[in-house]
Coordinates of C-alpha atoms in Angstrom, one line a residue:
M322 CA -26.2 15.0 45.2
R323 CA -25.5 11.3 45.6
V324 CA -23.5 9.7 42.8
P325 CA -23.4 5.9 42.5
L326 CA -20.1 4.7 41.1
S327 CA -21.7 2.3 38.6
W328 CA -23.7 5.1 37.1
L329 CA -20.7 7.5 37.0
A330 CA -18.8 4.8 35.1
E331 CA -21.3 4.8 32.3
Y332 CA -20.2 8.3 31.2
V333 CA -16.5 8.5 32.2
D334 CA -13.8 5.8 32.3
L335 CA -13.0 4.8 35.8
P336 CA -9.7 2.9 36.2
P337 CA -10.1 -0.7 37.6
G338 CA -10.3 -0.6 41.4
T339 CA -11.4 3.0 41.6
S340 CA -12.6 3.6 45.2
L341 CA -14.9 6.2 46.7
D342 CA -11.8 7.9 48.1
D343 CA -10.4 8.1 44.6
V344 CA -13.5 9.7 43.2
H345 CA -13.7 12.1 46.2
A346 CA -10.1 13.2 45.7
A347 CA -10.7 13.9 42.0
L348 CA -13.9 15.9 42.7
V349 CA -12.2 17.9 45.4
R350 CA -9.6 19.1 42.9
V351 CA -12.3 20.8 40.9
G352 CA -14.1 22.2 43.9
L353 CA -16.8 19.6 44.7
E354 CA -16.7 18.7 48.4
E355 CA -17.7 15.3 49.7
E356 CA -20.4 15.2 52.4
D357 CA -20.9 11.5 53.0
V358 CA -20.6 8.1 51.4
H359 CA -23.4 5.6 51.0
T360 CA -23.3 1.8 50.7
F361 CA -25.8 -1.0 51.2
D362 CA -23.5 -2.3 54.0
L363 CA -24.1 -6.0 53.2
Q364 CA -21.8 -8.9 53.7
G365 CA -22.4 -12.3 52.1
P366 CA -23.1 -15.1 51.6
I367 CA -26.4 -13.8 50.3
V368 CA -27.8 -15.9 47.5
V369 CA -30.8 -16.6 45.2
G370 CA -32.9 -19.3 46.7
E371 CA -36.0 -21.2 45.5
V372 CA -38.9 -22.1 47.8
L373 CA -39.4 -25.9 47.4
E374 CA -42.1 -26.4 50.0
F375 CA -43.4 -25.0 53.2
V376 CA -45.7 -26.0 56.0
E377 CA -47.8 -23.4 57.9
E378 CA -47.7 -23.8 61.6
P379 CA -50.0 -21.8 63.9
Q380 CA -48.4 -20.7 67.2
T381 CA -49.8 -20.3 70.7
N382 CA -49.2 -16.5 70.4
G383 CA -51.7 -16.3 67.5
K384 CA -49.0 -16.0 64.8
T385 CA -48.6 -18.5 62.0
I386 CA -45.1 -19.2 60.7
R387 CA -44.0 -21.1 57.7
W388 CA -41.4 -23.8 58.0
C389 CA -39.8 -23.6 54.6
Q390 CA -37.4 -25.8 52.6
V391 CA -35.4 -23.6 50.3
R392 CA -32.9 -24.6 47.7
V393 CA -29.8 -22.3 48.0
A394 CA -27.4 -24.2 45.7
P395 CA -27.7 -26.4 42.6
E396 CA -28.6 -30.0 43.4
G397 CA -25.5 -32.0 44.3
E398 CA -23.4 -28.9 45.2
Q399 CA -22.5 -27.3 48.5
A400 CA -24.2 -24.1 49.6
A401 CA -22.1 -20.8 49.8
D402 CA -22.0 -21.2 53.6
G403 CA -20.6 -24.7 53.4
G404 CA -23.9 -26.4 54.2
D405 CA -26.4 -28.5 52.3
A406 CA -28.0 -27.4 49.1
V407 CA -31.4 -27.2 50.8
H408 CA -31.9 -25.2 54.0
G409 CA -34.7 -25.2 56.4
I410 CA -35.8 -21.7 57.2
V411 CA -38.5 -20.2 59.5
C412 CA -40.4 -17.3 57.9
G413 CA -43.2 -15.2 59.2
A414 CA -44.2 -13.7 55.8
R415 CA -47.1 -15.0 53.8
N416 CA -46.6 -13.3 50.4
F417 CA -44.7 -16.1 48.6
F418 CA -45.5 -19.4 47.0
V419 CA -43.8 -22.6 46.1
G420 CA -41.4 -22.0 43.2
D421 CA -40.7 -18.4 44.0
K422 CA -37.1 -17.2 43.7
V423 CA -36.2 -15.3 46.9
V424 CA -33.1 -13.7 48.5
V425 CA -31.6 -15.9 51.3
T426 CA -29.2 -14.5 53.8
L427 CA -27.1 -17.6 54.8
P428 CA -25.4 -18.0 58.2
G429 CA -22.3 -15.8 58.3
S430 CA -23.9 -13.0 56.3
V431 CA -24.4 -9.5 57.8
L432 CA -27.3 -7.1 57.2
P433 CA -27.2 -3.4 57.8
G434 CA -27.3 -2.5 61.5
P435 CA -25.0 -4.5 61.7
F436 CA -27.3 -7.6 62.0
P437 CA -25.3 -10.9 61.8
I438 CA -27.2 -13.9 60.5
A439 CA -26.6 -17.3 62.2
A440 CA -28.4 -20.6 62.4
R441 CA -30.7 -20.3 65.4
K442 CA -33.5 -22.3 67.1
T443 CA -36.9 -20.6 66.9
Y444 CA -40.5 -21.8 66.9
G445 CA -39.3 -25.4 67.4
H446 CA -37.0 -25.5 64.4
V447 CA -33.4 -24.5 63.6
S448 CA -33.7 -21.8 61.1
D449 CA -30.6 -22.1 58.8
G450 CA -30.6 -18.5 57.5
M451 CA -33.3 -16.0 56.7
I452 CA -35.4 -15.1 53.7
A453 CA -35.0 -11.3 53.3
S454 CA -37.4 -8.5 52.7
A455 CA -36.6 -5.4 50.6
K456 CA -36.2 -3.3 53.7
E457 CA -33.7 -5.7 55.3
L458 CA -31.6 -5.5 52.2
G459 CA -31.8 -1.7 52.1
L460 CA -33.7 -1.7 48.8
G461 CA -36.9 -0.2 50.0
E462 CA -39.3 0.3 52.9
D463 CA -41.5 -2.8 52.5
H464 CA -41.1 -5.0 55.6
D465 CA -44.5 -6.7 55.5
G466 CA -43.3 -9.5 53.2
I467 CA -40.2 -11.0 51.7
L468 CA -38.7 -9.9 48.5
R469 CA -39.7 -12.0 45.5
L470 CA -37.3 -11.5 42.7
S471 CA -40.1 -11.6 40.2
T472 CA -41.3 -8.2 41.5
L473 CA -38.0 -6.8 40.3
G474 CA -38.2 -8.5 36.9
V475 CA -35.2 -10.7 38.0
D476 CA -34.6 -14.4 37.4
A477 CA -31.3 -16.1 38.1
P478 CA -30.1 -19.6 38.9
V479 CA -30.3 -20.9 42.5
G480 CA -27.1 -20.0 44.4
T481 CA -26.3 -16.9 42.4
D482 CA -24.7 -14.1 44.5
A483 CA -27.7 -11.8 45.1
I484 CA -25.5 -8.9 46.2
A485 CA -24.0 -8.5 42.7
L486 CA -27.2 -9.6 41.0
L487 CA -29.3 -6.8 42.5
G488 CA -26.6 -4.1 42.3
L489 CA -26.1 -4.1 46.1
D490 CA -22.3 -4.0 45.7
D491 CA -22.5 -0.5 44.4
A492 CA -21.6 2.6 46.4
A493 CA -22.2 6.3 46.2
V494 CA -20.4 9.5 47.0
E495 CA -22.5 12.4 48.2
I496 CA -21.3 15.9 47.3
N497 CA -22.2 19.3 48.5
V498 CA -23.6 21.3 45.6
T499 CA -23.3 25.1 46.1
P500 CA -26.2 27.3 44.8
D501 CA -24.1 28.6 41.8
R502 CA -23.4 25.1 40.5
G503 CA -26.8 23.6 39.8
Y504 CA -25.4 21.5 36.9
A505 CA -23.7 19.3 39.5
F506 CA -27.2 18.1 40.6
S507 CA -26.9 15.4 37.9
I508 CA -24.7 12.4 37.0
R509 CA -24.1 14.2 33.7
G510 CA -22.6 17.2 35.5
V511 CA -20.6 15.3 38.0
A512 CA -19.2 13.0 35.3
R513 CA -18.0 16.1 33.4
E514 CA -16.3 17.5 36.5
Y515 CA -14.6 14.1 37.1
A516 CA -13.3 14.2 33.5
H517 CA -12.0 17.8 34.1
A518 CA -10.1 16.5 37.2
T519 CA -8.6 13.4 35.8
G520 CA -8.5 13.7 32.0
A521 CA -10.9 10.7 31.6
V522 CA -12.9 10.4 28.5
Y523 CA -16.4 12.0 28.9
R524 CA -19.5 10.7 27.2
D525 CA -22.3 13.2 27.4
P526 CA -25.5 11.2 28.1
A527 CA -27.6 14.0 26.6
A528 CA -25.9 13.5 23.3
Q529 CA -26.6 9.8 23.2
V530 CA -30.4 10.1 22.8
P531 CA -31.7 12.1 19.8
A532 CA -34.6 14.4 20.5
A533 CA -37.9 13.9 18.7
T534 CA -38.7 16.0 15.7
A535 CA -40.7 19.0 16.9
S536 CA -44.0 19.3 15.1
A537 CA -46.9 21.8 15.2
D538 CA -49.4 18.9 15.0
A539 CA -48.0 17.1 18.1
F540 CA -49.5 17.7 21.5
P541 CA -50.7 21.3 21.8
V542 CA -48.8 23.5 24.3
E543 CA -49.1 27.2 24.9
V544 CA -47.2 29.5 27.3
R545 CA -49.5 32.4 28.3
D546 CA -47.6 34.2 31.0
E547 CA -49.2 37.6 31.3
A548 CA -47.4 38.6 34.5
P549 CA -43.8 37.5 34.3
I550 CA -41.7 38.0 37.4
R551 CA -39.0 40.6 36.8
G552 CA -39.7 40.4 33.1
R553 CA -38.7 36.8 32.7
V554 CA -41.3 34.5 31.2
G555 CA -42.3 31.6 33.4
A556 CA -41.5 28.8 30.9
S557 CA -38.8 29.5 28.3
V558 CA -38.6 25.9 27.1
F559 CA -41.4 23.3 27.1
A560 CA -41.0 19.8 25.4
T561 CA -43.5 17.0 25.4
R562 CA -43.4 13.4 24.2
I563 CA -46.2 10.8 24.2
V564 CA -45.7 7.1 24.9
R565 CA -48.7 4.8 24.4
G566 CA -49.5 1.3 25.5
I567 CA -47.2 0.8 28.4
D568 CA -47.8 -2.2 30.6
P569 CA -48.7 -0.8 34.1
T570 CA -47.8 -4.2 35.7
R571 CA -44.1 -4.1 34.6
P572 CA -41.8 -3.9 37.6
T573 CA -38.9 -1.5 38.0
P574 CA -35.7 -3.4 37.2
A575 CA -33.4 -4.2 40.1
W576 CA -30.5 -2.1 38.8
M577 CA -32.7 1.0 38.6
V578 CA -34.2 0.4 42.1
A579 CA -30.6 0.0 43.5
R580 CA -29.4 3.2 41.8
L581 CA -32.4 5.2 42.9
K582 CA -32.0 4.0 46.5
L583 CA -28.3 4.9 46.6
A584 CA -29.2 8.3 45.1
G585 CA -31.7 8.8 48.0
I586 CA -34.9 8.3 46.0
R587 CA -37.5 5.6 46.9
S588 CA -38.9 3.4 44.1
L589 CA -42.6 4.0 43.5
S590 CA -43.6 2.6 40.1
L591 CA -41.9 2.0 36.8
P592 CA -43.1 5.2 35.0
V593 CA -42.4 7.4 38.0
D594 CA -39.1 5.8 38.7
I595 CA -38.1 6.4 35.1
T596 CA -38.8 10.1 35.4
N597 CA -36.8 10.3 38.6
Y598 CA -34.0 8.4 37.0
V599 CA -33.7 10.7 34.1
M600 CA -33.8 13.8 36.4
L601 CA -30.8 12.4 38.3
E602 CA -29.1 11.4 35.1
L603 CA -29.5 14.7 33.1
G604 CA -30.4 17.2 35.7
Q605 CA -33.7 17.9 34.0
P606 CA -36.8 17.5 36.2
I607 CA -39.5 15.5 34.4
H608 CA -43.2 15.2 35.0
G609 CA -45.5 12.5 33.6
Y610 CA -49.2 12.8 33.1
D611 CA -51.8 10.1 32.5
L612 CA -52.6 11.2 28.9
D613 CA -56.2 9.8 29.1
A614 CA -56.9 12.0 32.1
L615 CA -56.0 15.2 30.2
Q616 CA -58.7 17.3 28.6
G617 CA -57.4 19.4 25.7
G618 CA -53.9 20.8 25.4
I619 CA -51.6 22.3 28.0
V620 CA -51.5 26.0 28.8
V621 CA -48.8 27.4 31.1
R622 CA -50.1 30.5 33.0
R623 CA -50.3 32.3 36.3
A624 CA -53.0 31.4 38.8
A625 CA -56.3 33.2 38.9
P626 CA -57.6 34.8 42.1
G627 CA -59.1 32.1 44.4
E628 CA -58.0 29.2 42.2
T629 CA -57.2 25.9 43.9
L630 CA -55.3 22.7 43.1
E631 CA -55.2 19.3 44.7
T632 CA -51.6 18.3 44.5
L633 CA -50.1 14.8 44.5
D634 CA -49.8 14.8 48.3
G635 CA -53.6 15.0 48.6
K636 CA -53.7 18.5 49.8
V637 CA -56.0 21.2 48.3
R638 CA -54.0 24.4 47.9
T639 CA -55.2 27.9 47.5
L640 CA -53.0 29.4 44.8
H641 CA -51.3 32.8 44.6
A642 CA -51.3 35.1 41.6
E643 CA -47.6 34.6 41.2
D644 CA -47.8 30.8 41.1
L645 CA -47.0 29.3 37.7
L646 CA -49.5 26.6 36.7
I647 CA -49.8 23.8 34.2
T648 CA -53.4 23.7 33.1
D649 CA -55.7 21.9 30.7
D650 CA -59.2 22.8 29.5
R651 CA -60.6 22.0 33.0
G652 CA -58.1 24.1 35.0
A653 CA -55.0 23.6 37.0
I654 CA -53.3 20.2 36.8
G655 CA -49.9 21.1 38.4
L656 CA -47.7 23.6 40.1
A657 CA -45.1 24.1 37.5
G658 CA -41.7 22.8 38.6
V659 CA -42.9 22.0 42.1
M660 CA -45.5 19.3 42.2
G661 CA -48.1 17.8 39.9
G662 CA -51.8 17.6 40.4
A663 CA -53.8 14.6 41.6
S664 CA -56.3 14.6 38.7
T665 CA -53.7 13.6 36.1
E666 CA -51.5 11.4 38.2
I667 CA -49.9 8.3 36.7
G668 CA -51.7 5.4 38.4
D669 CA -51.7 1.6 38.5
A670 CA -54.0 1.5 35.4
T671 CA -52.2 4.2 33.3
T672 CA -51.2 3.0 29.8
N673 CA -50.7 6.2 27.9
V674 CA -48.2 8.8 29.2
L675 CA -47.5 12.4 28.3
I676 CA -43.9 13.4 29.2
E677 CA -43.2 17.0 30.2
A678 CA -39.6 18.4 30.2
A679 CA -39.6 22.2 30.7
N680 CA -37.3 25.0 31.8
F681 CA -39.0 27.2 34.4
D682 CA -37.9 30.6 35.8
P683 CA -35.8 30.0 38.9
V684 CA -37.3 32.9 40.9
S685 CA -40.9 31.9 40.1
I686 CA -40.3 28.3 41.2
A687 CA -38.4 29.3 44.3
R688 CA -41.2 31.6 45.5
T689 CA -43.9 29.0 44.8
A690 CA -42.0 26.2 46.6
R691 CA -41.5 28.4 49.7
R692 CA -45.0 29.8 49.6
H693 CA -46.6 26.4 49.7
K694 CA -43.8 24.8 51.8
L695 CA -43.2 22.3 49.0
P696 CA -39.5 21.8 48.6
S697 CA -38.8 19.0 46.1
E698 CA -36.0 17.5 44.0
A699 CA -37.4 19.3 41.0
S700 CA -37.8 22.7 42.6
K701 CA -34.2 22.4 44.0
R702 CA -32.9 22.0 40.5
F703 CA -35.0 24.7 38.9
E704 CA -34.0 27.2 41.6
R705 CA -30.3 26.7 40.8
G706 CA -30.8 26.7 37.0
V707 CA -31.4 23.9 34.6
D708 CA -29.8 23.5 31.2
P709 CA -32.4 24.9 28.7
A710 CA -30.8 22.9 25.9
V711 CA -31.4 19.5 27.5
A712 CA -35.2 19.4 27.7
G713 CA -35.7 17.7 24.3
A714 CA -33.1 15.0 25.0
A715 CA -34.5 14.4 28.5
A716 CA -38.1 13.8 27.1
A717 CA -36.6 11.5 24.5
R718 CA -34.6 9.6 27.2
V719 CA -37.8 9.0 29.3
A720 CA -39.6 7.8 26.1
Q721 CA -36.8 5.5 25.3
L722 CA -36.9 3.9 28.8
L723 CA -40.7 3.6 28.7
V724 CA -40.4 1.8 25.4
D725 CA -37.5 -0.5 26.6
L726 CA -38.8 -1.3 30.1
A727 CA -42.5 -0.8 30.0
G728 CA -43.3 -2.0 26.5
G729 CA -44.8 1.2 25.2
V730 CA -44.6 2.8 21.7
A731 CA -43.4 6.4 21.4
D732 CA -44.9 8.9 19.1
E733 CA -42.3 9.9 16.5
R734 CA -42.9 13.6 17.0
G735 CA -43.1 15.8 20.0
S736 CA -43.9 19.4 20.8
L737 CA -41.2 21.9 21.6
I738 CA -41.4 25.6 22.6
H739 CA -37.9 27.0 22.9
E740 CA -37.6 30.7 23.6
A741 CA -34.6 30.7 25.9
P742 CA -32.4 33.7 25.0
A743 CA -29.0 32.9 23.4
R744 CA -26.0 33.4 25.6
E745 CA -24.0 36.5 24.9
A746 CA -20.2 36.4 24.5
I747 CA -18.0 37.5 27.4
H748 CA -14.8 39.3 26.4
L749 CA -11.7 38.1 28.2
P750 CA -8.7 40.4 27.6
D751 CA -5.2 39.0 27.2
G752 CA -3.5 38.9 30.6
F753 CA -6.7 39.4 32.6
V754 CA -6.6 35.9 34.2
T755 CA -3.0 36.2 35.1
G756 CA -3.5 39.7 36.6
L757 CA -6.5 38.6 38.6
I758 CA -5.2 35.2 39.9
G759 CA -1.6 36.1 40.2
V760 CA -0.4 33.1 38.2
E761 CA 1.2 33.2 34.8
Y762 CA -1.2 31.4 32.4
T763 CA -0.5 31.1 28.7
A764 CA -3.1 32.0 26.1
D765 CA -3.3 28.4 25.1
E766 CA -3.9 27.3 28.7
V767 CA -6.7 29.8 29.0
H768 CA -8.3 28.8 25.7
D769 CA -8.1 25.1 26.4
A770 CA -9.5 25.4 29.9
L771 CA -12.5 27.4 28.8
A772 CA -13.1 25.1 25.8
E773 CA -13.0 22.1 28.2
I774 CA -15.8 23.4 30.3
G775 CA -17.9 23.6 27.1
G776 CA -17.5 27.3 26.2
A777 CA -17.4 28.5 22.6
V778 CA -14.0 30.3 22.6
A779 CA -13.1 32.6 19.7
R780 CA -9.8 34.4 19.4
V781 CA -10.3 38.1 18.8
E782 CA -8.0 41.2 18.9
G783 CA -6.8 41.7 22.4
G784 CA -8.2 38.5 23.9
F785 CA -11.0 35.9 23.7
D786 CA -14.7 36.1 23.2
V787 CA -16.3 33.3 25.2
V788 CA -19.9 32.1 25.0
P789 CA -20.5 30.1 28.2
P790 CA -22.2 26.6 27.8
S791 CA -25.9 26.4 28.3
W792 CA -25.6 24.5 31.6
R793 CA -23.5 27.2 33.3
P794 CA -25.9 30.2 34.0
D795 CA -23.4 31.2 36.8
L796 CA -20.8 32.3 34.2
T797 CA -21.8 35.9 33.5
A798 CA -18.6 38.0 33.6
N799 CA -14.9 37.8 32.8
V800 CA -14.1 37.2 36.5
D801 CA -16.2 34.1 36.4
L802 CA -14.2 32.8 33.5
A803 CA -11.0 33.6 35.2
E804 CA -12.1 31.6 38.2
E805 CA -12.9 28.6 35.9
V806 CA -9.4 28.8 34.5
A807 CA -7.9 28.7 38.0
R808 CA -10.1 25.9 39.1
L809 CA -9.4 23.6 36.1
L810 CA -5.7 24.3 36.0
G811 CA -5.4 23.7 39.7
Y812 CA -5.7 25.8 42.8
D813 CA -2.3 24.3 43.8
R814 CA -0.7 26.6 41.2
I815 CA -1.7 29.7 43.2
P816 CA 1.2 30.6 45.6
S817 CA 0.6 31.4 49.2
V818 CA 1.9 34.9 49.5
L819 CA 1.3 37.2 52.6
P820 CA 0.3 40.7 51.6
V821 CA 2.8 43.4 52.3
A822 CA 1.6 45.9 54.8
P823 CA 1.6 49.4 53.5
P824 CA 4.0 51.9 55.2
G825 CA 2.4 53.7 58.1
R826 CA 2.4 57.5 58.8
G827 CA 3.4 57.0 62.4
L828 CA 1.5 58.0 65.5
T829 CA -0.5 61.2 65.7
R830 CA 0.3 63.8 68.4
A831 CA -2.6 62.8 70.5
Q832 CA -1.5 59.1 70.3
R833 CA 2.0 60.0 71.4
V834 CA 0.7 62.0 74.4
R835 CA -1.5 59.1 75.5
R836 CA 1.3 56.6 75.1
G837 CA 3.7 58.8 77.1
V838 CA 1.2 59.1 79.9
A839 CA 0.7 55.4 79.9
D840 CA 4.4 54.8 80.1
A841 CA 4.8 57.3 83.0
L842 CA 2.1 55.5 85.0

């Protein structure tokens, strides 16, 4: 899981000057190990420029270049590299026009590689810098043309620092998430762990967006699982929300593109990017459907013999009887928790979107993902356990972003099926944690640590009854709770003590004979 610092700072207070090393050290204290760090690896001056004019010049090699005049500083001011306000730049791209705002890497700047930029003679001109593409900046894979800021919904004065403007000064720490800690596959979960480690104030993003009112006359949804695996229904929670009238031409904003890139996800389109963004933020996988492509309501069921589905990757897959499907009146429209179907994909002309946020059985999803060789960010989270209480808030968060960024209008009501069983209390006897860990913990310390992780802690005769939080399916026994107390109060409190060897019974007669023979020889 990659965690951009700017995103983390929205939900916990990071002290000024907090570095990646500081965040790493804090997370290690609560058992989250760092695997890597990620930055855009850029060095300025990289600024906003405006194309004033250009001349197309055919070359003998068959290529046509553009000799451009680009304003890189306000009129009458010096450029960030100390040069004139207007730079002459050679560019091979053809996807820009006079008046476009672009990103200019001035002489002295460094791109990932490292690739230093300098004024150099090429095609009969001295190119005083470079107009950058999204790929050259580390923002995407598009190398066919330069990055026009309008495609990111960005406008800024000429000469503005483009690194800060586009969020390219951000950095991310990548942590190793063990199978029992699926909640850490989200900014929400990692922020909570950082708060545990440092005492920083934590703001739960799931609590900041109210879920829609569930209504029977909202979009129809039915779970019809007639062959649950190991007795567990395939979908215990299923929430939907509808947003109508989105503008399919709206670009994904630069700040979201940068965060997704740092988190390891490529920007595709605004609606899809929003679903991925909320998945990373809350840990709840989301799927969006083109509402106008659906026929009838949604039924969640197992696959029928011989049933097929064309998935989003363009492959037609023959389904297995254990596969959990999302279907409409025509048939299968998605492999639940793994990959959607091509027939209801959100496309360039989609204006009405149905949002799905569900909680699927981990075993069912794991088997389907392996059977069809379809590992995904969604299946990875479902396999490890997703918070069943966050689905409604996640659907509402997607709706909020589609309204704010895509210009849509959200239906006030949504559908919600919630049949997840309530967590049972675990009894933790007085002295149990101390006896197991070997450290003297007070009752108040035990109570406060378990309350801090989100548990509902009640004092009862002889100990505590603790209901684990919904996002911690790994907490199932009193030993798990004891481990949490030790983790939050610090492993450094546990002394390093060598075990005392039990007294032996001495050598047997046969051993004494063999040793005597060996000594004699």
